[in-house]
Amino acid sequence: MKNAQHMSSLIEQLFELAYLEGDNVALNIEPISIAELAHDVMQKRIPEAQAKNISLDVNPKDTGIVLLADYQKLERVLSNLLDNAIRHTEPGGHVEIRLIQQNEKAWRVEVADTGLGIPENEMKDIFTGHFRASNSVQGKGENSGLGLAICKRSIELHNSQLEVSSHLGKGTVFSFSLEHA
């Protein structure tokens, strides 16, 4: 049953990535309270974070920060990035979604963790479908290596770039910018 569920999830992710890479992707851009969305996505991960004694936070918690995005795609991006952050953060660590105003027209969204970090020589490959870093945490076998490729393409559809900075043993920050509503 576990293998069948894993295979089904993998097939869904392959179809999702193929769809996102196609020419027929339609975005439903709407004003979104980014702090509220981040909080909702984070709430779903509390049990997993608590099991590893990982603290979660959104900063600032200002629900008045409204960005223009496709709600479903942005929710998927934040979900994938949070899942990765929790998976790669050691017990007692911290994961945070930070909202940083860049200028009057744009905000930077960061998903930061105090996790394992990504080896520098692997940074160029992390957005490649099926790539799994050498520090990949062996868990339930649910990680297909497609999540970051899906995130990258979803953010590109928003006319932005998914960026990463990482330091071994200190953590990783994934970030992107979106227009203010």
PDB file of C-alpha atoms in Angstrom:
ATOM      1  CA  MET A   1       0.000   0.000   0.000  1.00  0.00           C
ATOM      2  CA  LYS A   2       2.854   2.389   0.898  1.00  0.00           C
ATOM      3  CA  ASN A   3       4.585   1.663  -2.417  1.00  0.00           C
ATOM      4  CA  ALA A   4       1.364   2.260  -4.345  1.00  0.00           C
ATOM      5  CA  GLN A   5       0.813   5.595  -2.564  1.00  0.00           C
ATOM      6  CA  HIS A   6       4.405   6.637  -3.242  1.00  0.00           C
ATOM      7  CA  MET A   7       4.060   5.692  -6.919  1.00  0.00           C
ATOM      8  CA  SER A   8       0.779   7.603  -7.182  1.00  0.00           C
ATOM      9  CA  SER A   9       2.389  10.696  -5.621  1.00  0.00           C
ATOM     10  CA  LEU A  10       5.363  10.447  -7.971  1.00  0.00           C
ATOM     11  CA  ILE A  11       3.099  10.196 -11.025  1.00  0.00           C
ATOM     12  CA  GLU A  12       1.069  13.213  -9.853  1.00  0.00           C
ATOM     13  CA  GLN A  13       4.260  15.233  -9.425  1.00  0.00           C
ATOM     14  CA  LEU A  14       5.534  14.210 -12.857  1.00  0.00           C
ATOM     15  CA  PHE A  15       2.263  15.311 -14.444  1.00  0.00           C
ATOM     16  CA  GLU A  16       2.315  18.567 -12.466  1.00  0.00           C
ATOM     17  CA  LEU A  17       5.867  19.372 -13.585  1.00  0.00           C
ATOM     18  CA  ALA A  18       5.064  18.501 -17.210  1.00  0.00           C
ATOM     19  CA  TYR A  19       1.993  20.760 -17.063  1.00  0.00           C
ATOM     20  CA  LEU A  20       3.978  23.644 -15.534  1.00  0.00           C
ATOM     21  CA  GLU A  21       6.627  23.341 -18.245  1.00  0.00           C
ATOM     22  CA  GLY A  22       4.008  23.476 -20.987  1.00  0.00           C
ATOM     23  CA  ASP A  23       2.718  26.544 -22.797  1.00  0.00           C
ATOM     24  CA  ASN A  24      -0.874  26.286 -21.567  1.00  0.00           C
ATOM     25  CA  VAL A  25      -0.452  27.265 -17.921  1.00  0.00           C
ATOM     26  CA  ALA A  26      -3.034  29.794 -16.840  1.00  0.00           C
ATOM     27  CA  LEU A  27      -2.426  31.695 -13.627  1.00  0.00           C
ATOM     28  CA  ASN A  28      -5.242  33.027 -11.509  1.00  0.00           C
ATOM     29  CA  ILE A  29      -3.462  36.103 -10.136  1.00  0.00           C
ATOM     30  CA  GLU A  30      -5.256  37.623  -7.181  1.00  0.00           C
ATOM     31  CA  PRO A  31      -4.437  39.663  -4.052  1.00  0.00           C
ATOM     32  CA  ILE A  32      -3.236  37.311  -1.276  1.00  0.00           C
ATOM     33  CA  SER A  33      -2.444  38.057   2.350  1.00  0.00           C
ATOM     34  CA  ILE A  34       0.957  36.387   2.320  1.00  0.00           C
ATOM     35  CA  ALA A  35       1.355  36.218   6.109  1.00  0.00           C
ATOM     36  CA  GLU A  36      -2.051  34.573   6.428  1.00  0.00           C
ATOM     37  CA  LEU A  37      -1.249  32.021   3.703  1.00  0.00           C
ATOM     38  CA  ALA A  38       2.169  31.330   5.244  1.00  0.00           C
ATOM     39  CA  HIS A  39       0.572  30.816   8.659  1.00  0.00           C
ATOM     40  CA  ASP A  40      -2.063  28.437   7.228  1.00  0.00           C
ATOM     41  CA  VAL A  41       0.562  26.372   5.391  1.00  0.00           C
ATOM     42  CA  MET A  42       2.718  26.277   8.510  1.00  0.00           C
ATOM     43  CA  GLN A  43      -0.181  25.166  10.723  1.00  0.00           C
ATOM     44  CA  LYS A  44      -0.512  21.965   8.684  1.00  0.00           C
ATOM     45  CA  ARG A  45       3.116  21.116   9.495  1.00  0.00           C
ATOM     46  CA  ILE A  46       2.968  21.639  13.261  1.00  0.00           C
ATOM     47  CA  PRO A  47       2.662  17.925  14.155  1.00  0.00           C
ATOM     48  CA  GLU A  48       5.735  17.002  12.101  1.00  0.00           C
ATOM     49  CA  ALA A  49       7.701  19.967  13.457  1.00  0.00           C
ATOM     50  CA  GLN A  50       6.704  19.205  17.056  1.00  0.00           C
ATOM     51  CA  ALA A  51       7.767  15.575  16.622  1.00  0.00           C
ATOM     52  CA  LYS A  52      11.264  16.881  15.805  1.00  0.00           C
ATOM     53  CA  ASN A  53      11.138  19.750  18.338  1.00  0.00           C
ATOM     54  CA  ILE A  54      11.460  22.296  15.514  1.00  0.00           C
ATOM     55  CA  SER A  55      10.034  25.766  16.073  1.00  0.00           C
ATOM     56  CA  LEU A  56       8.060  27.400  13.250  1.00  0.00           C
ATOM     57  CA  ASP A  57       7.433  31.106  12.741  1.00  0.00           C
ATOM     58  CA  VAL A  58       6.162  33.698  10.246  1.00  0.00           C
ATOM     59  CA  ASN A  59       7.768  37.112  10.503  1.00  0.00           C
ATOM     60  CA  PRO A  60       6.154  39.617  10.377  1.00  0.00           C
ATOM     61  CA  LYS A  61       2.666  38.321  11.051  1.00  0.00           C
ATOM     62  CA  ASP A  62       1.137  41.366   9.352  1.00  0.00           C
ATOM     63  CA  THR A  63      -1.968  40.173   7.460  1.00  0.00           C
ATOM     64  CA  GLY A  64      -2.012  43.550   5.686  1.00  0.00           C
ATOM     65  CA  ILE A  65       0.894  42.514   3.431  1.00  0.00           C
ATOM     66  CA  VAL A  66      -0.977  41.660   0.238  1.00  0.00           C
ATOM     67  CA  LEU A  67       0.864  40.277  -2.768  1.00  0.00           C
ATOM     68  CA  LEU A  68      -0.287  39.364  -6.271  1.00  0.00           C
ATOM     69  CA  ALA A  69      -0.045  35.635  -6.984  1.00  0.00           C
ATOM     70  CA  ASP A  70      -1.851  32.483  -7.972  1.00  0.00           C
ATOM     71  CA  TYR A  71      -3.067  31.178  -4.598  1.00  0.00           C
ATOM     72  CA  GLN A  72      -2.861  27.459  -5.389  1.00  0.00           C
ATOM     73  CA  LYS A  73       0.595  27.640  -6.938  1.00  0.00           C
ATOM     74  CA  LEU A  74       1.965  29.817  -4.152  1.00  0.00           C
ATOM     75  CA  GLU A  75       0.482  27.494  -1.526  1.00  0.00           C
ATOM     76  CA  ARG A  76       2.187  24.549  -3.282  1.00  0.00           C
ATOM     77  CA  VAL A  77       5.532  26.380  -3.333  1.00  0.00           C
ATOM     78  CA  LEU A  78       5.374  27.266   0.365  1.00  0.00           C
ATOM     79  CA  SER A  79       4.262  23.722   1.228  1.00  0.00           C
ATOM     80  CA  ASN A  80       7.156  22.134  -0.665  1.00  0.00           C
ATOM     81  CA  LEU A  81       9.721  24.542   0.759  1.00  0.00           C
ATOM     82  CA  LEU A  82       8.444  24.053   4.321  1.00  0.00           C
ATOM     83  CA  ASP A  83       8.390  20.264   3.956  1.00  0.00           C
ATOM     84  CA  ASN A  84      12.013  20.340   2.760  1.00  0.00           C
ATOM     85  CA  ALA A  85      13.058  22.720   5.524  1.00  0.00           C
ATOM     86  CA  ILE A  86      11.519  20.562   8.255  1.00  0.00           C
ATOM     87  CA  ARG A  87      12.928  17.360   6.738  1.00  0.00           C
ATOM     88  CA  HIS A  88      16.472  18.790   6.617  1.00  0.00           C
ATOM     89  CA  THR A  89      16.437  20.512  10.006  1.00  0.00           C
ATOM     90  CA  GLU A  90      17.796  18.671  13.008  1.00  0.00           C
ATOM     91  CA  PRO A  91      15.743  18.349  16.219  1.00  0.00           C
ATOM     92  CA  GLY A  92      15.742  21.596  18.168  1.00  0.00           C
ATOM     93  CA  GLY A  93      16.129  23.709  15.025  1.00  0.00           C
ATOM     94  CA  HIS A  94      14.051  26.537  13.610  1.00  0.00           C
ATOM     95  CA  VAL A  95      12.149  27.148  10.352  1.00  0.00           C
ATOM     96  CA  GLU A  96      10.828  30.579   9.481  1.00  0.00           C
ATOM     97  CA  ILE A  97       8.964  32.280   6.654  1.00  0.00           C
ATOM     98  CA  ARG A  98      10.227  35.855   6.442  1.00  0.00           C
ATOM     99  CA  LEU A  99       8.547  38.673   4.544  1.00  0.00           C
ATOM    100  CA  ILE A 100      10.881  41.499   3.577  1.00  0.00           C
ATOM    101  CA  GLN A 101       9.810  44.635   1.753  1.00  0.00           C
ATOM    102  CA  GLN A 102      12.188  45.274  -1.144  1.00  0.00           C
ATOM    103  CA  ASN A 103      10.589  48.480  -2.383  1.00  0.00           C
ATOM    104  CA  GLU A 104       7.134  49.995  -2.860  1.00  0.00           C
ATOM    105  CA  LYS A 105       6.257  47.420  -5.512  1.00  0.00           C
ATOM    106  CA  ALA A 106       7.746  44.141  -4.282  1.00  0.00           C
ATOM    107  CA  TRP A 107       8.238  41.924  -1.257  1.00  0.00           C
ATOM    108  CA  ARG A 108      10.761  39.131  -0.835  1.00  0.00           C
ATOM    109  CA  VAL A 109       9.471  35.855   0.614  1.00  0.00           C
ATOM    110  CA  GLU A 110      12.088  33.702   2.333  1.00  0.00           C
ATOM    111  CA  VAL A 111      11.806  30.191   3.751  1.00  0.00           C
ATOM    112  CA  ALA A 112      14.779  29.825   6.074  1.00  0.00           C
ATOM    113  CA  ASP A 113      15.922  26.903   8.200  1.00  0.00           C
ATOM    114  CA  THR A 114      18.740  26.075  10.590  1.00  0.00           C
ATOM    115  CA  GLY A 115      19.197  22.710   8.917  1.00  0.00           C
ATOM    116  CA  LEU A 116      21.956  20.676   7.358  1.00  0.00           C
ATOM    117  CA  GLY A 117      22.668  23.009   4.462  1.00  0.00           C
ATOM    118  CA  ILE A 118      23.390  22.041   0.863  1.00  0.00           C
ATOM    119  CA  PRO A 119      26.922  21.210  -0.326  1.00  0.00           C
ATOM    120  CA  GLU A 120      28.194  24.022  -2.566  1.00  0.00           C
ATOM    121  CA  ASN A 121      29.066  21.672  -5.423  1.00  0.00           C
ATOM    122  CA  GLU A 122      25.415  20.494  -5.544  1.00  0.00           C
ATOM    123  CA  MET A 123      23.723  23.908  -5.511  1.00  0.00           C
ATOM    124  CA  LYS A 124      23.570  24.129  -9.326  1.00  0.00           C
ATOM    125  CA  ASP A 125      21.620  20.837  -9.524  1.00  0.00           C
ATOM    126  CA  ILE A 126      19.013  21.207  -6.789  1.00  0.00           C
ATOM    127  CA  PHE A 127      16.303  22.517  -9.122  1.00  0.00           C
ATOM    128  CA  THR A 128      16.778  19.624 -11.547  1.00  0.00           C
ATOM    129  CA  GLY A 129      13.972  17.076 -11.464  1.00  0.00           C
ATOM    130  CA  HIS A 130      14.848  13.885  -9.533  1.00  0.00           C
ATOM    131  CA  PHE A 131      18.046  15.377  -8.076  1.00  0.00           C
ATOM    132  CA  ARG A 132      18.638  14.386  -4.458  1.00  0.00           C
ATOM    133  CA  ALA A 133      21.494  16.020  -2.598  1.00  0.00           C
ATOM    134  CA  SER A 134      24.110  13.873  -0.899  1.00  0.00           C
ATOM    135  CA  ASN A 135      22.803  15.132   2.445  1.00  0.00           C
ATOM    136  CA  SER A 136      19.299  13.923   1.571  1.00  0.00           C
ATOM    137  CA  VAL A 137      17.499  12.739   4.653  1.00  0.00           C
ATOM    138  CA  GLN A 138      16.282   9.199   4.386  1.00  0.00           C
ATOM    139  CA  GLY A 139      12.726   9.252   5.642  1.00  0.00           C
ATOM    140  CA  LYS A 140       9.493   7.700   4.601  1.00  0.00           C
ATOM    141  CA  GLY A 141      10.631   7.447   0.996  1.00  0.00           C
ATOM    142  CA  GLU A 142       8.178  10.150  -0.016  1.00  0.00           C
ATOM    143  CA  ASN A 143      10.784  12.546  -1.400  1.00  0.00           C
ATOM    144  CA  SER A 144      10.854  12.186  -5.185  1.00  0.00           C
ATOM    145  CA  GLY A 145      13.275  15.004  -5.946  1.00  0.00           C
ATOM    146  CA  LEU A 146      10.634  16.838  -8.010  1.00  0.00           C
ATOM    147  CA  GLY A 147       9.462  19.366  -5.413  1.00  0.00           C
ATOM    148  CA  LEU A 148      12.118  22.023  -6.041  1.00  0.00           C
ATOM    149  CA  ALA A 149      11.733  21.726  -9.818  1.00  0.00           C
ATOM    150  CA  ILE A 150       7.980  22.312  -9.378  1.00  0.00           C
ATOM    151  CA  CYS A 151       8.644  25.268  -7.048  1.00  0.00           C
ATOM    152  CA  LYS A 152      11.150  26.822  -9.450  1.00  0.00           C
ATOM    153  CA  ARG A 153       8.787  26.614 -12.420  1.00  0.00           C
ATOM    154  CA  SER A 154       5.811  27.906 -10.407  1.00  0.00           C
ATOM    155  CA  ILE A 155       7.798  30.951  -9.298  1.00  0.00           C
ATOM    156  CA  GLU A 156       9.050  31.554 -12.858  1.00  0.00           C
ATOM    157  CA  LEU A 157       5.416  31.667 -13.978  1.00  0.00           C
ATOM    158  CA  HIS A 158       5.036  34.590 -11.540  1.00  0.00           C
ATOM    159  CA  ASN A 159       7.865  36.413 -13.380  1.00  0.00           C
ATOM    160  CA  SER A 160      10.260  35.844 -10.498  1.00  0.00           C
ATOM    161  CA  GLN A 161      13.177  33.553  -9.691  1.00  0.00           C
ATOM    162  CA  LEU A 162      13.532  30.995  -6.916  1.00  0.00           C
ATOM    163  CA  GLU A 163      16.925  31.612  -5.354  1.00  0.00           C
ATOM    164  CA  VAL A 164      18.855  29.688  -2.723  1.00  0.00           C
ATOM    165  CA  SER A 165      21.693  30.363  -0.345  1.00  0.00           C
ATOM    166  CA  SER A 166      23.051  27.720   1.965  1.00  0.00           C
ATOM    167  CA  HIS A 167      25.861  27.028   4.394  1.00  0.00           C
ATOM    168  CA  LEU A 168      26.675  23.489   5.522  1.00  0.00           C
ATOM    169  CA  GLY A 169      25.703  22.954   9.120  1.00  0.00           C
ATOM    170  CA  LYS A 170      24.042  26.374   9.375  1.00  0.00           C
ATOM    171  CA  GLY A 171      20.983  26.168   7.154  1.00  0.00           C
ATOM    172  CA  THR A 172      19.383  27.150   3.884  1.00  0.00           C
ATOM    173  CA  VAL A 173      17.264  30.061   2.642  1.00  0.00           C
ATOM    174  CA  PHE A 174      15.024  29.779  -0.418  1.00  0.00           C
ATOM    175  CA  SER A 175      13.636  33.112  -1.609  1.00  0.00           C
ATOM    176  CA  PHE A 176      11.599  34.796  -4.319  1.00  0.00           C
ATOM    177  CA  SER A 177       9.930  38.159  -4.904  1.00  0.00           C
ATOM    178  CA  LEU A 178       6.322  39.008  -5.674  1.00  0.00           C
ATOM    179  CA  GLU A 179       4.570  42.251  -6.525  1.00  0.00           C
ATOM    180  CA  HIS A 180       2.668  44.139  -3.869  1.00  0.00           C
ATOM    181  CA  ALA A 181      -1.056  44.438  -4.571  1.00  0.00           C
TER     182      ALA A 181
END
